[in-house]
mmCIF file of C-alpha atoms in Angstrom:
data_model
loop_
_atom_site.group_PDB
_atom_site.id
_atom_site.type_symbol
_atom_site.label_atom_id
_atom_site.label_comp_id
_atom_site.label_asym_id
_atom_site.label_seq_id
_atom_site.Cartn_x
_atom_site.Cartn_y
_atom_site.Cartn_z
ATOM 1 C CA MET A 554 53.406 -63.218 -23.845
ATOM 2 C CA LEU A 555 51.481 -61.091 -25.993
ATOM 3 C CA GLU A 556 51.786 -63.356 -29.245
ATOM 4 C CA ARG A 557 50.882 -65.792 -26.630
ATOM 5 C CA ILE A 558 46.933 -63.887 -25.756
ATOM 6 C CA LYS A 559 47.149 -63.219 -29.667
ATOM 7 C CA SER A 560 47.852 -66.454 -30.659
ATOM 8 C CA PHE A 561 44.795 -67.368 -27.870
ATOM 9 C CA LYS A 562 42.013 -65.312 -29.430
ATOM 10 C CA ALA A 563 43.319 -66.269 -32.943
ATOM 11 C CA ILE A 564 42.280 -70.221 -31.672
ATOM 12 C CA ALA A 565 39.221 -69.095 -29.857
ATOM 13 C CA ALA A 566 38.205 -66.976 -32.494
ATOM 14 C CA ALA A 567 38.330 -70.079 -34.489
ATOM 15 C CA GLY A 568 36.362 -72.622 -32.755
ATOM 16 C CA LEU A 569 34.116 -69.649 -32.007
ATOM 17 C CA MET A 570 33.978 -70.046 -36.257
ATOM 18 C CA GLY A 571 33.517 -73.528 -36.262
ATOM 19 C CA THR A 572 30.891 -73.544 -33.988
ATOM 20 C CA LEU A 573 28.946 -71.006 -35.312
ATOM 21 C CA LEU A 574 29.512 -72.622 -39.380
ATOM 22 C CA LEU A 575 28.386 -75.957 -37.488
ATOM 23 C CA LEU A 576 25.100 -75.576 -35.887
ATOM 24 C CA SER A 577 24.255 -72.695 -38.611
ATOM 25 C CA GLY A 578 25.281 -76.371 -40.877
ATOM 26 C CA CYS A 579 22.547 -77.783 -38.504
ATOM 27 C CA GLY A 580 20.010 -75.621 -38.755
ATOM 28 C CA SER A 581 20.639 -75.863 -42.565
ATOM 29 C CA GLU A 582 20.029 -79.558 -42.343
ATOM 30 C CA SER A 583 17.381 -79.056 -40.242
ATOM 31 C CA THR A 584 15.495 -77.126 -42.333
ATOM 32 C CA ASN A 585 16.070 -79.351 -45.541
ATOM 33 C CA GLY A 586 14.687 -82.449 -43.389
ATOM 34 C CA ASP A 587 11.557 -80.696 -42.335
ATOM 35 C CA ALA A 588 10.595 -79.133 -45.962
ATOM 36 C CA GLY A 589 11.162 -82.813 -47.445
ATOM 37 C CA SER A 590 9.338 -84.347 -44.966
ATOM 38 C CA SER A 591 6.220 -81.657 -46.430
ATOM 39 C CA ASP A 592 6.578 -82.241 -50.334
ATOM 40 C CA LYS A 593 6.003 -85.882 -48.912
ATOM 41 C CA GLU A 594 3.006 -84.908 -46.578
ATOM 42 C CA LYS A 595 1.742 -82.795 -49.338
ATOM 43 C CA GLU A 596 2.446 -85.530 -52.057
ATOM 44 C CA GLU A 597 0.111 -87.699 -49.506
ATOM 45 C CA LEU A 598 -2.788 -85.427 -49.247
ATOM 46 C CA PHE A 599 -5.081 -86.399 -52.430
ATOM 47 C CA ASN A 600 -7.369 -83.279 -54.119
ATOM 48 C CA ILE A 601 -10.975 -84.733 -54.639
ATOM 49 C CA GLY A 602 -13.131 -83.231 -56.404
ATOM 50 C CA VAL A 603 -16.838 -84.770 -55.464
ATOM 51 C CA THR A 604 -19.482 -83.746 -58.263
ATOM 52 C CA GLN A 605 -23.772 -84.484 -56.798
ATOM 53 C CA ILE A 606 -26.848 -83.707 -58.739
ATOM 54 C CA VAL A 607 -28.745 -81.938 -56.054
ATOM 55 C CA GLU A 608 -28.540 -82.549 -51.909
ATOM 56 C CA HIS A 609 -30.804 -84.732 -50.337
ATOM 57 C CA PRO A 610 -30.135 -86.288 -47.407
ATOM 58 C CA SER A 611 -28.980 -89.878 -49.056
ATOM 59 C CA LEU A 612 -26.672 -88.833 -51.514
ATOM 60 C CA ASP A 613 -25.417 -87.093 -48.374
ATOM 61 C CA ALA A 614 -24.943 -89.879 -46.528
ATOM 62 C CA ALA A 615 -23.565 -91.806 -49.609
ATOM 63 C CA LEU A 616 -20.554 -88.778 -49.456
ATOM 64 C CA GLU A 617 -20.252 -88.822 -45.557
ATOM 65 C CA GLY A 618 -19.562 -92.660 -46.257
ATOM 66 C CA PHE A 619 -17.277 -92.097 -49.225
ATOM 67 C CA LYS A 620 -15.293 -89.498 -46.696
ATOM 68 C CA LYS A 621 -15.330 -92.128 -43.683
ATOM 69 C CA ALA A 622 -14.217 -95.096 -46.084
ATOM 70 C CA LEU A 623 -10.794 -92.555 -47.221
ATOM 71 C CA GLU A 624 -10.125 -91.852 -42.765
ATOM 72 C CA ASP A 625 -10.656 -95.262 -41.961
ATOM 73 C CA SER A 626 -8.147 -96.394 -44.655
ATOM 74 C CA GLY A 627 -5.652 -94.185 -43.799
ATOM 75 C CA ILE A 628 -5.765 -91.501 -46.908
ATOM 76 C CA GLU A 629 -5.327 -87.542 -46.174
ATOM 77 C CA ALA A 630 -7.913 -85.671 -48.496
ATOM 78 C CA SER A 631 -9.377 -81.809 -49.495
ATOM 79 C CA TYR A 632 -12.861 -82.205 -50.763
ATOM 80 C CA ASP A 633 -14.208 -80.031 -53.622
ATOM 81 C CA VAL A 634 -17.369 -80.479 -53.152
ATOM 82 C CA GLN A 635 -19.370 -78.884 -55.886
ATOM 83 C CA ILE A 636 -23.496 -79.354 -56.051
ATOM 84 C CA ALA A 637 -24.920 -78.865 -59.364
ATOM 85 C CA GLN A 638 -28.586 -77.764 -58.569
ATOM 86 C CA GLY A 639 -30.318 -80.584 -60.636
ATOM 87 C CA ASP A 640 -29.479 -78.530 -64.026
ATOM 88 C CA GLN A 641 -26.978 -80.505 -66.595
ATOM 89 C CA ASN A 642 -25.070 -77.408 -67.756
ATOM 90 C CA ASN A 643 -23.777 -76.904 -63.967
ATOM 91 C CA ASN A 644 -23.486 -80.601 -63.742
ATOM 92 C CA GLN A 645 -21.444 -80.702 -66.867
ATOM 93 C CA SER A 646 -19.245 -77.578 -65.887
ATOM 94 C CA ILE A 647 -18.393 -78.550 -62.519
ATOM 95 C CA ALA A 648 -16.568 -81.888 -63.673
ATOM 96 C CA THR A 649 -15.165 -80.186 -67.133
ATOM 97 C CA ASN A 650 -13.425 -78.001 -64.047
ATOM 98 C CA PHE A 651 -12.798 -80.769 -62.044
ATOM 99 C CA ALA A 652 -11.100 -82.340 -65.199
ATOM 100 C CA GLY A 653 -9.105 -78.766 -65.876
ATOM 101 C CA ASP A 654 -7.737 -78.679 -62.201
ATOM 102 C CA GLY A 655 -6.094 -82.128 -63.347
ATOM 103 C CA VAL A 656 -7.652 -83.825 -59.576
ATOM 104 C CA ASP A 657 -6.265 -86.744 -58.590
ATOM 105 C CA LEU A 658 -10.008 -89.009 -58.343
ATOM 106 C CA ILE A 659 -13.533 -87.467 -59.037
ATOM 107 C CA PHE A 660 -16.499 -88.773 -56.979
ATOM 108 C CA ALA A 661 -19.588 -88.609 -58.886
ATOM 109 C CA ASN A 662 -22.672 -89.335 -57.075
ATOM 110 C CA SER A 663 -25.687 -90.028 -59.191
ATOM 111 C CA THR A 664 -25.877 -91.050 -62.494
ATOM 112 C CA PRO A 665 -26.085 -87.673 -64.049
ATOM 113 C CA SER A 666 -22.500 -86.660 -62.343
ATOM 114 C CA ALA A 667 -20.909 -89.731 -63.197
ATOM 115 C CA LEU A 668 -22.120 -89.278 -67.042
ATOM 116 C CA SER A 669 -20.526 -86.351 -66.988
ATOM 117 C CA ALA A 670 -17.551 -87.045 -65.517
ATOM 118 C CA LEU A 671 -16.691 -89.532 -67.908
ATOM 119 C CA ASN A 672 -17.576 -86.996 -70.596
ATOM 120 C CA ALA A 673 -15.326 -84.922 -69.340
ATOM 121 C CA THR A 674 -12.268 -87.057 -68.629
ATOM 122 C CA LYS A 675 -10.612 -90.652 -69.380
ATOM 123 C CA ASP A 676 -7.665 -90.122 -67.635
ATOM 124 C CA ILE A 677 -8.502 -89.036 -64.055
ATOM 125 C CA PRO A 678 -9.933 -91.575 -61.959
ATOM 126 C CA ILE A 679 -13.469 -91.489 -61.543
ATOM 127 C CA VAL A 680 -15.549 -93.318 -58.647
ATOM 128 C CA PHE A 681 -19.693 -93.533 -58.656
ATOM 129 C CA THR A 682 -22.240 -94.474 -55.778
ATOM 130 C CA SER A 683 -26.357 -94.052 -56.430
ATOM 131 C CA VAL A 684 -26.252 -94.930 -59.461
ATOM 132 C CA THR A 685 -28.826 -97.322 -60.301
ATOM 133 C CA ASP A 686 -27.770 -98.850 -63.915
ATOM 134 C CA PRO A 687 -24.141 -98.409 -64.870
ATOM 135 C CA VAL A 688 -24.465 -100.375 -67.879
ATOM 136 C CA GLY A 689 -27.675 -99.095 -69.063
ATOM 137 C CA ALA A 690 -26.237 -95.635 -68.921
ATOM 138 C CA GLN A 691 -22.946 -96.891 -70.957
ATOM 139 C CA LEU A 692 -20.550 -95.913 -67.822
ATOM 140 C CA VAL A 693 -19.520 -98.852 -68.126
ATOM 141 C CA LYS A 694 -18.925 -102.390 -70.092
ATOM 142 C CA SER A 695 -20.265 -104.517 -67.957
ATOM 143 C CA MET A 696 -20.100 -104.477 -63.773
ATOM 144 C CA ASP A 697 -17.606 -107.027 -63.580
ATOM 145 C CA SER A 698 -15.267 -105.664 -65.949
ATOM 146 C CA PRO A 699 -16.006 -101.967 -66.348
ATOM 147 C CA GLU A 700 -13.243 -100.951 -68.526
ATOM 148 C CA GLY A 701 -11.709 -97.750 -68.979
ATOM 149 C CA ASN A 702 -11.040 -95.065 -65.768
ATOM 150 C CA ILE A 703 -14.459 -95.437 -63.725
ATOM 151 C CA THR A 704 -16.066 -97.785 -61.558
ATOM 152 C CA GLY A 705 -18.336 -97.477 -58.041
ATOM 153 C CA THR A 706 -21.517 -98.839 -56.273
ATOM 154 C CA THR A 707 -24.686 -98.915 -57.528
ATOM 155 C CA ASP A 708 -27.879 -97.832 -55.753
ATOM 156 C CA THR A 709 -30.219 -100.806 -56.692
ATOM 157 C CA HIS A 710 -30.451 -104.364 -55.673
ATOM 158 C CA PRO A 711 -31.701 -106.901 -58.371
ATOM 159 C CA ASP A 712 -34.202 -108.296 -55.810
ATOM 160 C CA ALA A 713 -35.736 -104.577 -53.853
ATOM 161 C CA ILE A 714 -38.199 -103.551 -56.497
ATOM 162 C CA PRO A 715 -39.474 -107.169 -56.907
ATOM 163 C CA ASN A 716 -39.345 -107.501 -53.118
ATOM 164 C CA MET A 717 -41.054 -104.341 -52.659
ATOM 165 C CA VAL A 718 -44.213 -105.216 -55.210
ATOM 166 C CA LYS A 719 -44.582 -108.282 -54.094
ATOM 167 C CA PHE A 720 -44.763 -106.977 -50.287
ATOM 168 C CA ILE A 721 -47.496 -104.356 -51.493
ATOM 169 C CA ASP A 722 -49.220 -107.156 -53.306
ATOM 170 C CA GLU A 723 -49.701 -109.415 -50.455
ATOM 171 C CA GLN A 724 -49.932 -107.451 -47.781
ATOM 172 C CA PHE A 725 -52.129 -104.604 -49.302
ATOM 173 C CA GLU A 726 -55.826 -104.541 -51.264
ATOM 174 C CA ALA A 727 -54.006 -102.542 -54.145
ATOM 175 C CA GLY A 728 -55.483 -101.765 -57.196
ATOM 176 C CA THR A 729 -53.314 -99.638 -58.516
ATOM 177 C CA VAL A 730 -49.952 -98.811 -57.458
ATOM 178 C CA GLY A 731 -48.820 -94.786 -58.430
ATOM 179 C CA VAL A 732 -45.252 -93.398 -59.185
ATOM 180 C CA ILE A 733 -43.648 -90.527 -59.197
ATOM 181 C CA TYR A 734 -40.109 -89.760 -61.332
ATOM 182 C CA ASN A 735 -38.634 -87.732 -63.622
ATOM 183 C CA SER A 736 -38.485 -88.802 -66.949
ATOM 184 C CA GLY A 737 -35.456 -86.718 -67.827
ATOM 185 C CA GLU A 738 -33.243 -88.696 -65.267
ATOM 186 C CA GLN A 739 -32.090 -92.508 -67.218
ATOM 187 C CA ASN A 740 -32.061 -94.621 -63.648
ATOM 188 C CA SER A 741 -35.747 -93.584 -63.057
ATOM 189 C CA GLU A 742 -36.451 -95.080 -66.534
ATOM 190 C CA VAL A 743 -35.033 -98.235 -65.823
ATOM 191 C CA GLN A 744 -36.239 -98.416 -62.400
ATOM 192 C CA ILE A 745 -39.651 -97.892 -63.531
ATOM 193 C CA GLU A 746 -39.548 -100.113 -66.288
ATOM 194 C CA LYS A 747 -38.669 -102.656 -63.754
ATOM 195 C CA VAL A 748 -41.869 -102.174 -61.441
ATOM 196 C CA ARG A 749 -43.977 -102.827 -64.868
ATOM 197 C CA GLU A 750 -42.293 -105.794 -65.103
ATOM 198 C CA ALA A 751 -43.124 -107.131 -61.313
ATOM 199 C CA LEU A 752 -46.682 -105.914 -61.549
ATOM 200 C CA SER A 753 -47.076 -107.642 -64.277
ATOM 201 C CA SER A 754 -47.170 -110.935 -62.344
ATOM 202 C CA THR A 755 -49.693 -109.792 -60.627
ATOM 203 C CA ASP A 756 -53.625 -107.479 -60.610
ATOM 204 C CA MET A 757 -52.482 -104.411 -59.819
ATOM 205 C CA LYS A 758 -51.826 -101.285 -62.507
ATOM 206 C CA LEU A 759 -49.657 -98.091 -62.594
ATOM 207 C CA ALA A 760 -50.742 -94.960 -62.158
ATOM 208 C CA GLU A 761 -47.340 -92.733 -63.704
ATOM 209 C CA ALA A 762 -47.084 -89.359 -63.012
ATOM 210 C CA THR A 763 -43.909 -87.504 -64.106
ATOM 211 C CA VAL A 764 -42.166 -84.421 -63.338
ATOM 212 C CA SER A 765 -39.144 -81.838 -64.473
ATOM 213 C CA ASN A 766 -37.973 -80.211 -61.149
ATOM 214 C CA SER A 767 -38.377 -80.400 -57.782
ATOM 215 C CA SER A 768 -41.541 -77.874 -57.493
ATOM 216 C CA GLU A 769 -43.650 -79.822 -59.815
ATOM 217 C CA VAL A 770 -43.619 -82.879 -56.437
ATOM 218 C CA LYS A 771 -46.665 -82.346 -54.587
ATOM 219 C CA GLN A 772 -48.768 -81.325 -57.862
ATOM 220 C CA ALA A 773 -47.473 -84.509 -59.188
ATOM 221 C CA ALA A 774 -48.662 -86.747 -56.145
ATOM 222 C CA GLU A 775 -52.049 -84.738 -55.578
ATOM 223 C CA SER A 776 -53.012 -85.974 -59.184
ATOM 224 C CA LEU A 777 -52.510 -89.319 -57.199
ATOM 225 C CA VAL A 778 -54.403 -89.025 -55.336
ATOM 226 C CA GLY A 779 -58.020 -91.227 -55.650
ATOM 227 C CA LYS A 780 -56.239 -93.042 -58.484
ATOM 228 C CA ALA A 781 -53.452 -94.738 -56.550
ATOM 229 C CA ASP A 782 -54.492 -96.795 -53.345
ATOM 230 C CA ALA A 783 -50.663 -96.944 -52.665
ATOM 231 C CA ILE A 784 -47.421 -94.599 -54.122
ATOM 232 C CA TYR A 785 -44.240 -96.015 -54.560
ATOM 233 C CA ILE A 786 -41.076 -93.228 -55.219
ATOM 234 C CA ILE A 787 -38.123 -95.142 -56.935
ATOM 235 C CA THR A 788 -35.031 -93.431 -56.355
ATOM 236 C CA ASP A 789 -35.320 -90.837 -58.056
ATOM 237 C CA ASN A 790 -32.809 -87.742 -57.593
ATOM 238 C CA THR A 791 -35.635 -85.270 -58.253
ATOM 239 C CA VAL A 792 -38.605 -86.899 -56.634
ATOM 240 C CA VAL A 793 -36.373 -87.308 -53.692
ATOM 241 C CA SER A 794 -35.306 -84.670 -53.125
ATOM 242 C CA ALA A 795 -38.984 -83.309 -52.243
ATOM 243 C CA LEU A 796 -40.383 -85.863 -50.324
ATOM 244 C CA GLU A 797 -41.463 -84.553 -47.779
ATOM 245 C CA SER A 798 -44.196 -82.827 -50.005
ATOM 246 C CA VAL A 799 -45.279 -86.284 -51.213
ATOM 247 C CA ILE A 800 -45.378 -87.590 -47.297
ATOM 248 C CA GLN A 801 -47.605 -84.566 -46.653
ATOM 249 C CA VAL A 802 -50.124 -85.390 -49.470
ATOM 250 C CA SER A 803 -50.046 -89.491 -48.723
ATOM 251 C CA ASN A 804 -50.520 -88.664 -44.787
ATOM 252 C CA ASP A 805 -53.156 -85.701 -45.308
ATOM 253 C CA ASN A 806 -55.029 -88.789 -47.775
ATOM 254 C CA ASP A 807 -54.067 -92.107 -45.657
ATOM 255 C CA VAL A 808 -52.107 -93.488 -48.896
ATOM 256 C CA PRO A 809 -49.679 -95.957 -48.371
ATOM 257 C CA LEU A 810 -46.142 -94.320 -49.264
ATOM 258 C CA PHE A 811 -43.422 -96.661 -50.339
ATOM 259 C CA VAL A 812 -40.209 -95.848 -50.881
ATOM 260 C CA GLY A 813 -36.948 -96.846 -52.237
ATOM 261 C CA GLU A 814 -34.125 -96.282 -49.947
ATOM 262 C CA LEU A 815 -34.175 -96.534 -45.641
ATOM 263 C CA ASP A 816 -33.507 -92.976 -45.683
ATOM 264 C CA SER A 817 -36.490 -91.817 -46.795
ATOM 265 C CA VAL A 818 -38.230 -94.516 -44.408
ATOM 266 C CA LYS A 819 -36.346 -92.131 -41.596
ATOM 267 C CA ARG A 820 -37.758 -89.463 -43.505
ATOM 268 C CA GLY A 821 -41.985 -90.392 -43.229
ATOM 269 C CA GLY A 822 -42.384 -93.056 -45.564
ATOM 270 C CA PHE A 823 -43.747 -96.241 -44.283
ATOM 271 C CA ALA A 824 -41.183 -98.942 -45.899
ATOM 272 C CA ALA A 825 -38.928 -99.528 -48.255
ATOM 273 C CA TYR A 826 -36.700 -102.697 -49.008
ATOM 274 C CA GLY A 827 -33.216 -100.511 -48.907
ATOM 275 C CA PHE A 828 -29.959 -100.390 -47.430
ATOM 276 C CA ASP A 829 -28.110 -96.852 -46.362
ATOM 277 C CA TYR A 830 -26.628 -94.807 -48.757
ATOM 278 C CA GLU A 831 -24.211 -94.229 -46.344
ATOM 279 C CA ASP A 832 -22.642 -98.210 -46.690
ATOM 280 C CA ILE A 833 -22.794 -98.092 -50.515
ATOM 281 C CA GLY A 834 -21.037 -94.481 -50.406
ATOM 282 C CA TYR A 835 -18.387 -95.780 -48.017
ATOM 283 C CA GLU A 836 -17.796 -99.230 -50.207
ATOM 284 C CA ALA A 837 -16.986 -96.757 -52.918
ATOM 285 C CA GLY A 838 -15.008 -94.770 -50.921
ATOM 286 C CA GLU A 839 -13.061 -98.201 -50.318
ATOM 287 C CA MET A 840 -12.588 -98.687 -53.554
ATOM 288 C CA ALA A 841 -11.146 -95.006 -54.178
ATOM 289 C CA ALA A 842 -8.751 -96.130 -51.124
ATOM 290 C CA LYS A 843 -7.590 -99.072 -53.486
ATOM 291 C CA ILE A 844 -7.218 -96.460 -56.681
ATOM 292 C CA LEU A 845 -5.297 -93.869 -54.536
ATOM 293 C CA LYS A 846 -3.417 -95.570 -51.908
ATOM 294 C CA ASP A 847 -2.878 -99.308 -54.029
ATOM 295 C CA GLY A 848 -2.606 -98.594 -57.152
ATOM 296 C CA LYS A 849 -5.345 -100.100 -58.734
ATOM 297 C CA LYS A 850 -6.830 -99.158 -61.351
ATOM 298 C CA PRO A 851 -10.661 -98.579 -61.939
ATOM 299 C CA SER A 852 -11.112 -100.783 -64.568
ATOM 300 C CA GLU A 853 -9.449 -103.504 -62.246
ATOM 301 C CA LEU A 854 -12.562 -103.330 -59.846
ATOM 302 C CA PRO A 855 -15.929 -104.787 -59.998
ATOM 303 C CA VAL A 856 -19.130 -102.456 -59.437
ATOM 304 C CA GLN A 857 -20.526 -103.403 -56.533
ATOM 305 C CA TYR A 858 -24.416 -104.313 -55.548
ATOM 306 C CA PRO A 859 -25.641 -103.109 -52.173
ATOM 307 C CA GLN A 860 -24.618 -105.302 -49.817
ATOM 308 C CA ASN A 861 -27.487 -104.943 -47.139
ATOM 309 C CA LEU A 862 -30.919 -105.202 -48.086
ATOM 310 C CA LYS A 863 -33.419 -105.303 -46.085
ATOM 311 C CA LEU A 864 -37.091 -103.921 -45.442
ATOM 312 C CA VAL A 865 -37.563 -101.415 -42.579
ATOM 313 C CA ILE A 866 -40.913 -99.709 -42.063
ATOM 314 C CA ASN A 867 -41.569 -96.525 -40.063
ATOM 315 C CA LYS A 868 -44.325 -97.302 -37.636
ATOM 316 C CA LYS A 869 -44.966 -93.426 -37.590
ATOM 317 C CA ALA A 870 -45.410 -93.160 -40.519
ATOM 318 C CA ALA A 871 -48.188 -96.249 -40.619
ATOM 319 C CA GLU A 872 -49.773 -94.018 -37.903
ATOM 320 C CA GLU A 873 -50.137 -91.200 -39.901
ATOM 321 C CA MET A 874 -51.424 -92.770 -42.646
ATOM 322 C CA GLY A 875 -54.035 -94.968 -41.757
ATOM 323 C CA ILE A 876 -51.951 -98.608 -41.653
ATOM 324 C CA ASP A 877 -52.417 -100.686 -38.958
ATOM 325 C CA LEU A 878 -49.607 -102.862 -38.867
ATOM 326 C CA LYS A 879 -49.752 -106.474 -38.455
ATOM 327 C CA GLU A 880 -48.490 -109.185 -36.385
ATOM 328 C CA GLU A 881 -46.719 -110.800 -38.967
ATOM 329 C CA TRP A 882 -44.389 -108.100 -40.107
ATOM 330 C CA SER A 883 -42.496 -108.687 -36.808
ATOM 331 C CA ASP A 884 -41.088 -111.776 -39.098
ATOM 332 C CA LEU A 885 -40.063 -110.127 -42.494
ATOM 333 C CA ALA A 886 -39.231 -106.229 -41.238
ATOM 334 C CA GLU A 887 -37.279 -103.980 -38.668
ATOM 335 C CA PHE A 888 -38.866 -101.111 -37.591
ATOM 336 C CA VAL A 889 -38.053 -97.770 -36.494
ATOM 337 C CA GLU A 890 -40.602 -94.831 -34.823
#
């Protein structure tokens, strides 16, 4: 009887040990599975370096559009957002650090940012937006065939500046159009040349005021009072970052202020033939998704122009600048308050 009890205890102990081992084995398998799942999740989390020359509503909107496109594409990403504060040395350091960190993709928000990124790496994919002339800036070989490790969306539409100049010429008695821009920005030089070309087919003249930083913008605007019958602010990052000072001068002196994009209309500019920067940021994000998710190369994705160009007029700004709204503009433009 005693031997039977001992035998039973031995069998029970063995059974218990087997159960514990089985449970232990299951636990180990579960842990390994979680680790595999965690590794997979890590592989799907992309690290994106964001380099932006300055902060202003248009560039900020482009960044938000970019993020939204990746989210809509089902891509999980962490963003290291760096602002150069208008300093080219900072700009290059940001890009160099991203290259050293080996981020999965660089989102370059402005021409200077894109140039610095391309200077820092020829391997990491770069997607830009808010770039006026990608070919002239030597970022890409051509709009259709970018080549290299870079592509993106441009913030200029071929018809935007000619249409704006034509509207000023036909709808206002303006003998001179004043412009303010940073001559150190390649994208601005390109646009000013387009303004000159558009004005050449009219009787209007051009009055220029240049700045090197945002603190000089208000004084530049004041220098145009009495010289210019209208002011036209192109998509110059330095000037747009200090647009409120130009708006104040225009309001105080009843000088119509035309701007280069719709965010500046919302801020108080009178009118623009433009587009939403969130849209071009979103389109750039869609391109980034194709690179990260579908394995496309930047060289396989043509540079895109803005898709939605329209004339928008700010009614409140018109009142502030002493502009009488014409009934015929209702057929030409959308209005914001």
